[in-house]
Amino acid sequence: MKSNIIAIFMLLATTLSVAAYTGVKKEFPDVFNLSGNNPVKNKPVKNNVETLHHKRQKSVQQPSAMRNKIDVVFVLDTTGSMGGLIQAAKENIWSIASSMAQAQGAPEIRMGLVAYRDRGDKYVTKVIDLSSDLDSMYAQLMDFEAAGGGDGPESVNLALSDAINKVSWAQNKDAYKVVFLVGDAPAHMDYPNELKYPEIIRRAKSKNIVVNAIQCGNDTGARNNWRHIVQLGSGDFFQVAQSGGAIVMTTPFDDKMAHLSKELDSTRLYYGSKELKRKKHNKILASMKLYASSSRASQAKRAAYNTSKSGEANLFGDAELVEDISSGRVNLSSIEPEYLPEKMQLMSQEQQEEVIKYSSEKRTKLKKQISELAARRSEYIRQEVTKKGNSENSLDEKIFRSIKKQAGEKGIVYLGDKAAL
């Protein structure tokens, strides 16, 4: 009975509403019976949770400084002819992340996006900065629709410039930093007072950023531009069909993985100042948007990524109470009550510890189930793809081959030779 009551609490714990003590006591009677009828606040300490938060970041950064870093920015044409590729990106971004996560040492992975059209369209460029919070990036990607364009060249130069100069690239010289330019039309080379791609690529190389180019379709002008860009940027060029050329497939495992993923998300408990918890609430909203808007297959791919070591940064982020306490980075008694999740503020420390213990155990069980299903899902897809043949020419495999080769030059080792599906 106690576990059932706590489970109900965990489903509600991601909300930021403040309940009166009597209401919470009525809602979770068994939890409050663990140590009496009155809530017992944690003992106040000298350092508040913001100080603890900074200490936690430092403690995490020290070991992670030894982990390899991968920064990937997609520069994506979002004009009307690119509908197929945009949909492919929405379906396969998690597979690409999982492919990168296959490297030895569980690299730190950040992704960003620059969407571009042309002058006179609804927008010229939109920049989504690099972040390990792929949920928030993906939530914004879901809003992009193909529209505009249709008159030939696009604002490729400005898009590349924004990708190189307006994105927070890692300063570590050993990080693998890469741009994937994806489009079907050549660059406008006639716009005055605008940097052109030869100079932009020179600046990219000075920052150790590799520039790859994926041509969608068969436009000769685009092909000439794209080949010149990769020649200057020490990158790879490859061509895909207008539909995107990615492997998109539903499996019998998708629904179950999506369901377990949602349960796993429900175990997250964020702590900190009101401002910090507000930011984390936005992260939760991004996850909720994903469940409401994306396909079951995408949700299954996200679940697989989140259970990898690299995916923990997306699943939890920072200031996640269960992870911080379970790992020993933070002591529960060191956190002032007002910085705890609101409903935990009304519990005794014994009750709080019980919730954290339950959440940690549930989390471990769910991750194991998801990992097992992910392996079965991957094998199922490989068998289906083998039947159809020509999988080596899929967008997934082309991107993975580039990543494996280029990341290897930075000492990032991939033992496998297949993309994650």
Short mmCIF file of C-alpha atoms in Angstrom, two decimals:
data_model
loop_
_atom_site.label_atom_id
_atom_site.label_comp_id
_atom_site.label_asym_id
_atom_site.label_seq_id
_atom_site.Cartn_x
_atom_site.Cartn_y
_atom_site.Cartn_z
CA MET A 1 0.00 0.00 0.00
CA LYS A 2 2.82 2.38 0.90
CA SER A 3 4.49 1.90 -2.49
CA ASN A 4 1.20 2.55 -4.27
CA ILE A 5 0.72 5.82 -2.41
CA ILE A 6 4.25 6.94 -3.23
CA ALA A 7 3.75 5.97 -6.84
CA ILE A 8 0.73 8.27 -7.00
CA PHE A 9 2.85 11.01 -5.51
CA MET A 10 5.54 10.54 -8.14
CA LEU A 11 3.04 10.98 -10.96
CA LEU A 12 2.08 14.34 -9.50
CA ALA A 13 5.50 15.46 -8.29
CA THR A 14 6.47 17.21 -11.50
CA THR A 15 3.82 19.89 -10.99
CA LEU A 16 4.81 23.14 -9.32
CA SER A 17 1.58 23.87 -7.48
CA VAL A 18 1.78 24.49 -3.73
CA ALA A 19 -0.74 22.53 -1.67
CA ALA A 20 -1.79 23.25 1.88
CA TYR A 21 -0.38 20.83 4.46
CA THR A 22 -3.78 19.41 5.35
CA GLY A 23 -4.54 18.71 1.71
CA VAL A 24 -1.24 16.92 1.12
CA LYS A 25 -1.63 14.94 4.34
CA LYS A 26 -5.04 13.78 3.15
CA GLU A 27 -3.66 12.97 -0.30
CA PHE A 28 -0.73 10.86 0.97
CA PRO A 29 -1.81 9.46 4.35
CA ASP A 30 0.50 6.43 4.38
CA VAL A 31 3.55 8.55 3.63
CA PHE A 32 2.74 10.90 6.51
CA ASN A 33 2.21 7.96 8.86
CA LEU A 34 5.83 6.94 8.44
CA SER A 35 6.97 9.26 11.21
CA GLY A 36 4.03 10.88 12.87
CA ASN A 37 1.32 13.33 11.93
CA ASN A 38 3.33 16.54 11.63
CA PRO A 39 5.80 17.48 8.95
CA VAL A 40 9.37 17.84 10.18
CA LYS A 41 11.49 20.27 8.24
CA ASN A 42 15.08 19.52 7.41
CA LYS A 43 17.58 21.19 9.68
CA PRO A 44 18.57 24.56 8.17
CA VAL A 45 22.20 24.76 7.15
CA LYS A 46 24.56 27.60 6.45
CA ASN A 47 24.91 26.94 2.73
CA ASN A 48 21.74 27.24 0.71
CA VAL A 49 20.95 25.01 -2.23
CA GLU A 50 22.31 27.48 -4.79
CA THR A 51 25.75 27.02 -3.22
CA LEU A 52 25.20 23.27 -3.23
CA HIS A 53 24.12 23.51 -6.86
CA HIS A 54 27.38 25.22 -7.81
CA LYS A 55 29.35 22.62 -5.86
CA ARG A 56 27.44 19.88 -7.63
CA GLN A 57 28.22 21.37 -11.02
CA LYS A 58 31.89 21.51 -10.07
CA SER A 59 31.88 17.90 -8.86
CA VAL A 60 30.22 16.77 -12.08
CA GLN A 61 32.52 18.80 -14.30
CA GLN A 62 35.70 17.40 -12.80
CA PRO A 63 35.17 13.77 -13.88
CA SER A 64 33.34 14.78 -17.07
CA ALA A 65 36.33 16.89 -18.12
CA MET A 66 37.90 13.56 -19.08
CA ARG A 67 34.91 12.55 -21.21
CA ASN A 68 34.95 13.24 -24.92
CA LYS A 69 32.71 16.03 -26.15
CA ILE A 70 30.62 16.11 -29.31
CA ASP A 71 28.91 19.28 -30.55
CA VAL A 72 26.62 18.91 -33.58
CA VAL A 73 24.70 21.71 -35.29
CA PHE A 74 22.28 21.01 -38.13
CA VAL A 75 21.87 23.89 -40.59
CA LEU A 76 18.53 23.03 -42.12
CA ASP A 77 16.74 24.54 -45.11
CA THR A 78 13.07 24.86 -44.07
CA THR A 79 11.63 26.15 -47.35
CA GLY A 80 8.64 24.52 -49.01
CA SER A 81 10.48 21.84 -50.96
CA MET A 82 12.14 20.43 -47.82
CA GLY A 83 9.08 18.88 -46.19
CA GLY A 84 10.34 15.31 -46.54
CA LEU A 85 13.74 16.05 -45.04
CA ILE A 86 12.27 18.08 -42.18
CA GLN A 87 9.98 15.18 -41.30
CA ALA A 88 12.94 12.81 -41.50
CA ALA A 89 14.84 15.04 -39.07
CA LYS A 90 11.91 14.96 -36.64
CA GLU A 91 11.79 11.17 -36.84
CA ASN A 92 15.51 10.47 -36.71
CA ILE A 93 17.20 13.03 -34.48
CA TRP A 94 17.11 10.56 -31.57
CA SER A 95 18.67 7.81 -33.68
CA ILE A 96 21.49 10.18 -34.60
CA ALA A 97 22.02 10.99 -30.92
CA SER A 98 22.08 7.28 -30.06
CA SER A 99 24.59 6.65 -32.85
CA MET A 100 26.90 9.27 -31.37
CA ALA A 101 26.38 7.79 -27.88
CA GLN A 102 27.83 4.46 -29.08
CA ALA A 103 31.36 5.83 -28.73
CA GLN A 104 33.63 4.47 -26.03
CA GLY A 105 33.61 6.52 -22.84
CA ALA A 106 30.03 7.82 -23.19
CA PRO A 107 30.76 11.22 -24.79
CA GLU A 108 28.98 14.37 -23.72
CA ILE A 109 26.61 15.19 -26.57
CA ARG A 110 25.13 18.57 -27.40
CA MET A 111 22.96 19.44 -30.37
CA GLY A 112 21.87 22.70 -31.93
CA LEU A 113 19.96 23.85 -34.99
CA VAL A 114 19.94 26.74 -37.43
CA ALA A 115 16.81 26.83 -39.58
CA TYR A 116 17.00 29.02 -42.67
CA ARG A 117 14.91 30.28 -45.56
CA ASP A 118 15.54 33.49 -47.50
CA ARG A 119 14.97 37.21 -47.45
CA GLY A 120 11.30 38.00 -47.85
CA ASP A 121 10.17 34.79 -46.14
CA LYS A 122 8.65 34.62 -42.65
CA TYR A 123 12.18 34.45 -41.24
CA VAL A 124 15.68 34.28 -42.65
CA THR A 125 17.33 32.27 -39.88
CA LYS A 126 16.35 30.89 -36.48
CA VAL A 127 19.10 29.73 -34.12
CA ILE A 128 18.68 27.08 -31.42
CA ASP A 129 21.88 27.02 -29.40
CA LEU A 130 23.83 23.89 -28.51
CA SER A 131 22.50 22.05 -25.47
CA SER A 132 22.60 18.63 -23.87
CA ASP A 133 18.87 19.16 -23.21
CA LEU A 134 17.79 17.57 -26.46
CA ASP A 135 14.15 17.55 -25.36
CA SER A 136 13.99 21.33 -25.46
CA MET A 137 15.77 21.45 -28.81
CA TYR A 138 13.44 18.77 -30.19
CA ALA A 139 10.35 20.61 -28.93
CA GLN A 140 11.42 23.59 -31.04
CA LEU A 141 12.25 21.38 -34.02
CA MET A 142 8.67 20.07 -33.90
CA ASP A 143 7.41 23.60 -34.61
CA PHE A 144 9.27 23.91 -37.91
CA GLU A 145 7.25 23.39 -41.07
CA ALA A 146 8.34 23.61 -44.69
CA ALA A 147 7.19 26.88 -46.29
CA GLY A 148 8.47 29.76 -48.39
CA GLY A 149 11.30 29.66 -50.88
CA GLY A 150 10.57 28.45 -54.40
CA ASP A 151 12.64 31.08 -56.17
CA GLY A 152 16.03 29.39 -56.38
CA PRO A 153 18.98 30.26 -54.10
CA GLU A 154 18.48 30.61 -50.32
CA SER A 155 20.26 32.39 -47.45
CA VAL A 156 22.82 29.63 -46.99
CA ASN A 157 25.62 32.08 -46.23
CA LEU A 158 23.82 33.74 -43.33
CA ALA A 159 22.77 30.35 -41.96
CA LEU A 160 26.34 29.07 -41.98
CA SER A 161 27.57 32.31 -40.45
CA ASP A 162 25.04 32.03 -37.62
CA ALA A 163 26.03 28.41 -37.03
CA ILE A 164 29.69 29.30 -36.68
CA ASN A 165 29.40 32.64 -34.88
CA LYS A 166 26.16 32.61 -32.87
CA VAL A 167 26.41 29.15 -31.32
CA SER A 168 28.17 28.37 -28.02
CA TRP A 169 30.71 25.88 -29.31
CA ALA A 170 32.88 23.96 -26.85
CA GLN A 171 36.20 25.67 -26.22
CA ASN A 172 37.97 22.34 -25.75
CA LYS A 173 40.28 21.85 -28.73
CA ASP A 174 39.83 18.08 -28.45
CA ALA A 175 36.05 18.28 -28.83
CA TYR A 176 34.52 17.00 -32.04
CA LYS A 177 32.64 19.98 -33.44
CA VAL A 178 30.65 19.51 -36.62
CA VAL A 179 28.06 21.23 -38.81
CA PHE A 180 25.72 19.32 -41.11
CA LEU A 181 24.41 21.65 -43.81
CA VAL A 182 21.19 20.19 -45.19
CA GLY A 183 19.37 21.73 -48.15
CA ASP A 184 18.37 21.53 -51.79
CA ALA A 185 19.12 25.00 -53.18
CA PRO A 186 22.41 26.89 -53.69
CA ALA A 187 23.59 29.90 -51.72
CA HIS A 188 22.70 33.48 -52.63
CA MET A 189 26.12 34.86 -53.60
CA ASP A 190 24.69 38.18 -54.77
CA TYR A 191 23.60 39.68 -51.43
CA PRO A 192 25.76 42.72 -50.58
CA ASN A 193 27.32 43.24 -47.15
CA GLU A 194 27.03 39.55 -46.29
CA LEU A 195 29.87 37.15 -45.56
CA LYS A 196 30.19 34.46 -48.21
CA TYR A 197 30.76 30.82 -47.39
CA PRO A 198 34.50 30.68 -48.33
CA GLU A 199 35.28 33.18 -45.55
CA ILE A 200 32.77 31.56 -43.18
CA ILE A 201 34.36 28.14 -43.67
CA ARG A 202 37.81 29.65 -43.07
CA ARG A 203 36.56 30.91 -39.70
CA ALA A 204 35.02 27.52 -38.97
CA LYS A 205 38.35 25.81 -39.55
CA SER A 206 40.06 28.28 -37.21
CA LYS A 207 37.63 27.04 -34.52
CA ASN A 208 38.24 23.37 -35.43
CA ILE A 209 34.67 22.99 -36.72
CA VAL A 210 34.14 20.47 -39.52
CA VAL A 211 31.46 21.31 -42.10
CA ASN A 212 29.62 18.48 -43.85
CA ALA A 213 26.96 18.99 -46.53
CA ILE A 214 23.91 16.88 -47.32
CA GLN A 215 22.26 17.70 -50.64
CA CYS A 216 18.58 16.89 -50.85
CA GLY A 217 17.53 16.33 -54.47
CA ASN A 218 19.50 16.91 -57.67
CA ASP A 219 19.93 20.66 -58.18
CA THR A 220 23.23 21.22 -59.99
CA GLY A 221 23.87 24.62 -58.41
CA ALA A 222 23.37 23.22 -54.93
CA ARG A 223 25.64 20.27 -55.69
CA ASN A 224 28.43 22.58 -56.86
CA ASN A 225 28.07 24.79 -53.77
CA TRP A 226 27.87 21.84 -51.39
CA ARG A 227 30.95 20.15 -52.86
CA HIS A 228 32.93 23.36 -52.67
CA ILE A 229 31.85 23.89 -49.06
CA VAL A 230 33.01 20.44 -47.91
CA GLN A 231 36.25 20.83 -49.84
CA LEU A 232 36.95 24.04 -47.94
CA GLY A 233 35.61 22.66 -44.65
CA SER A 234 37.38 19.27 -44.65
CA GLY A 235 33.99 17.60 -44.51
CA ASP A 236 31.95 15.00 -46.34
CA PHE A 237 29.37 15.45 -49.08
CA PHE A 238 26.50 13.10 -49.69
CA GLN A 239 23.26 13.21 -51.57
CA VAL A 240 19.85 11.93 -50.47
CA ALA A 241 16.42 11.75 -52.06
CA GLN A 242 14.04 14.67 -51.70
CA SER A 243 12.10 12.55 -49.20
CA GLY A 244 15.11 12.51 -46.87
CA GLY A 245 16.35 8.97 -47.34
CA ALA A 246 16.19 8.10 -43.64
CA ILE A 247 15.09 4.77 -42.18
CA VAL A 248 11.66 5.38 -40.67
CA MET A 249 9.92 2.29 -39.35
CA THR A 250 7.41 1.41 -36.66
CA THR A 251 7.95 -1.70 -34.56
CA PRO A 252 5.92 -3.85 -32.14
CA PHE A 253 8.04 -2.42 -29.31
CA ASP A 254 7.35 1.30 -29.81
CA ASP A 255 4.20 1.62 -27.72
CA LYS A 256 5.65 -0.17 -24.71
CA MET A 257 8.90 1.80 -24.85
CA ALA A 258 6.99 5.08 -25.09
CA HIS A 259 4.86 4.11 -22.08
CA LEU A 260 7.90 3.13 -19.99
CA SER A 261 9.67 6.32 -21.04
CA LYS A 262 6.79 8.41 -19.75
CA GLU A 263 6.95 6.53 -16.45
CA LEU A 264 10.69 7.15 -16.28
CA ASP A 265 10.16 10.86 -16.85
CA SER A 266 7.70 10.91 -13.95
CA THR A 267 10.46 9.97 -11.50
CA ARG A 268 12.25 13.30 -11.99
CA LEU A 269 12.20 15.65 -9.00
CA TYR A 270 13.84 19.04 -9.39
CA TYR A 271 15.03 21.24 -6.56
CA GLY A 272 16.52 24.70 -6.14
CA SER A 273 15.38 28.30 -6.16
CA LYS A 274 12.04 29.30 -7.63
CA GLU A 275 13.79 30.48 -10.77
CA LEU A 276 15.71 27.23 -11.16
CA LYS A 277 12.60 25.13 -10.61
CA ARG A 278 10.75 27.28 -13.15
CA LYS A 279 13.42 26.44 -15.74
CA LYS A 280 13.12 22.77 -14.92
CA HIS A 281 9.36 22.99 -15.24
CA ASN A 282 9.93 24.25 -18.78
CA LYS A 283 12.06 21.16 -19.42
CA ILE A 284 9.20 18.98 -18.23
CA LEU A 285 6.81 20.86 -20.52
CA ALA A 286 9.14 20.13 -23.45
CA SER A 287 8.90 16.43 -22.63
CA MET A 288 5.12 16.64 -22.43
CA LYS A 289 5.03 18.33 -25.84
CA LEU A 290 7.09 15.49 -27.25
CA TYR A 291 4.58 12.90 -26.05
CA ALA A 292 1.70 14.92 -27.46
CA SER A 293 3.22 15.69 -30.86
CA SER A 294 5.80 13.11 -31.90
CA SER A 295 5.34 9.60 -33.24
CA ARG A 296 5.55 6.51 -31.05
CA ALA A 297 8.66 5.51 -32.99
CA SER A 298 10.33 8.83 -32.09
CA GLN A 299 9.37 8.37 -28.46
CA ALA A 300 10.87 4.88 -28.50
CA LYS A 301 14.11 6.23 -29.98
CA ARG A 302 14.24 8.93 -27.33
CA ALA A 303 13.73 6.30 -24.63
CA ALA A 304 16.66 4.29 -25.99
CA TYR A 305 18.90 7.37 -26.00
CA ASN A 306 17.89 8.42 -22.49
CA THR A 307 18.93 5.06 -21.04
CA SER A 308 22.45 5.45 -22.43
CA LYS A 309 25.15 7.07 -20.30
CA SER A 310 25.34 9.99 -22.73
CA GLY A 311 21.56 10.38 -22.59
CA GLU A 312 21.45 11.00 -18.83
CA ALA A 313 22.18 14.68 -19.42
CA ASN A 314 18.99 14.95 -21.45
CA LEU A 315 16.87 12.79 -19.16
CA PHE A 316 17.85 14.45 -15.88
CA GLY A 317 19.80 17.63 -16.57
CA ASP A 318 21.10 19.24 -13.41
CA ALA A 319 19.43 19.91 -10.04
CA GLU A 320 17.58 16.58 -10.17
CA LEU A 321 17.09 15.48 -6.58
CA VAL A 322 16.93 11.69 -6.92
CA GLU A 323 20.04 11.51 -9.10
CA ASP A 324 22.05 13.90 -6.94
CA ILE A 325 21.24 12.15 -3.68
CA SER A 326 21.54 8.61 -5.06
CA SER A 327 24.98 9.42 -6.49
CA GLY A 328 26.15 10.93 -3.20
CA ARG A 329 26.78 14.37 -4.69
CA VAL A 330 24.30 16.00 -2.31
CA ASN A 331 22.97 15.16 1.16
CA LEU A 332 19.25 15.57 1.71
CA SER A 333 19.88 17.15 5.12
CA SER A 334 21.96 19.87 3.43
CA ILE A 335 19.03 21.21 1.43
CA GLU A 336 16.91 23.92 2.99
CA PRO A 337 13.21 22.99 2.95
CA GLU A 338 12.09 25.81 0.67
CA TYR A 339 14.40 24.54 -2.07
CA LEU A 340 12.89 21.06 -2.15
CA PRO A 341 10.07 20.11 -4.54
CA GLU A 342 6.97 21.76 -3.11
CA LYS A 343 5.14 18.65 -1.98
CA MET A 344 8.25 17.23 -0.33
CA GLN A 345 8.49 20.34 1.82
CA LEU A 346 5.47 19.07 3.74
CA MET A 347 7.06 15.72 4.58
CA SER A 348 9.42 14.69 7.33
CA GLN A 349 12.95 13.81 6.29
CA GLU A 350 12.14 10.12 6.75
CA GLN A 351 9.23 10.46 4.36
CA GLN A 352 11.39 12.38 1.90
CA GLU A 353 14.03 9.66 2.01
CA GLU A 354 11.37 7.03 1.37
CA VAL A 355 10.17 8.87 -1.74
CA ILE A 356 13.73 9.21 -3.04
CA LYS A 357 14.49 5.53 -2.39
CA TYR A 358 11.32 4.45 -4.14
CA SER A 359 12.01 6.75 -7.10
CA SER A 360 15.57 5.50 -7.48
CA GLU A 361 14.52 1.85 -7.42
CA LYS A 362 11.70 2.46 -9.88
CA ARG A 363 14.08 4.35 -12.16
CA THR A 364 16.59 1.48 -12.21
CA LYS A 365 13.87 -1.03 -13.05
CA LEU A 366 12.43 1.11 -15.85
CA LYS A 367 15.81 1.78 -17.45
CA LYS A 368 16.55 -1.94 -17.51
CA GLN A 369 13.21 -2.69 -19.17
CA ILE A 370 13.71 0.04 -21.77
CA SER A 371 17.25 -1.10 -22.58
CA GLU A 372 16.08 -4.67 -23.14
CA LEU A 373 13.25 -3.53 -25.41
CA ALA A 374 15.58 -1.15 -27.28
CA ALA A 375 17.91 -4.04 -28.13
CA ARG A 376 14.97 -6.09 -29.44
CA ARG A 377 13.66 -3.10 -31.39
CA SER A 378 17.04 -2.49 -33.03
CA GLU A 379 17.35 -6.13 -34.05
CA TYR A 380 13.82 -6.11 -35.46
CA ILE A 381 14.59 -3.05 -37.63
CA ARG A 382 17.88 -4.48 -38.87
CA GLN A 383 16.14 -7.65 -39.99
CA GLU A 384 13.45 -5.66 -41.82
CA VAL A 385 16.01 -3.35 -43.43
CA THR A 386 18.10 -6.32 -44.55
CA LYS A 387 15.07 -7.74 -46.34
CA LYS A 388 14.66 -4.49 -48.29
CA GLY A 389 18.39 -4.07 -48.97
CA ASN A 390 20.43 -0.92 -49.75
CA SER A 391 20.47 0.23 -46.11
CA GLU A 392 24.06 1.45 -46.54
CA ASN A 393 22.72 4.39 -48.56
CA SER A 394 20.29 5.55 -45.88
CA LEU A 395 20.73 8.98 -44.31
CA ASP A 396 21.30 7.32 -40.93
CA GLU A 397 24.29 5.30 -42.13
CA LYS A 398 25.81 8.15 -44.11
CA ILE A 399 25.74 10.46 -41.10
CA PHE A 400 27.13 7.76 -38.82
CA ARG A 401 30.03 6.99 -41.17
CA SER A 402 31.00 10.66 -41.25
CA ILE A 403 30.76 10.97 -37.48
CA LYS A 404 32.79 7.81 -36.88
CA LYS A 405 35.58 8.90 -39.22
CA GLN A 406 35.77 12.54 -38.15
CA ALA A 407 35.34 11.88 -34.42
CA GLY A 408 38.10 9.29 -34.68
CA GLU A 409 40.49 12.09 -35.61
CA LYS A 410 39.72 13.57 -32.17
CA GLY A 411 40.39 10.29 -30.39
CA ILE A 412 36.72 9.34 -30.08
CA VAL A 413 36.48 5.63 -30.83
CA TYR A 414 33.49 3.79 -32.29
CA LEU A 415 33.93 0.03 -32.35
CA GLY A 416 30.67 -0.69 -34.18
CA ASP A 417 30.11 -0.03 -37.86
CA LYS A 418 26.34 0.47 -37.88
CA ALA A 419 24.17 3.44 -36.99
CA ALA A 420 21.73 3.14 -34.12
CA LEU A 421 18.21 2.58 -35.37
#
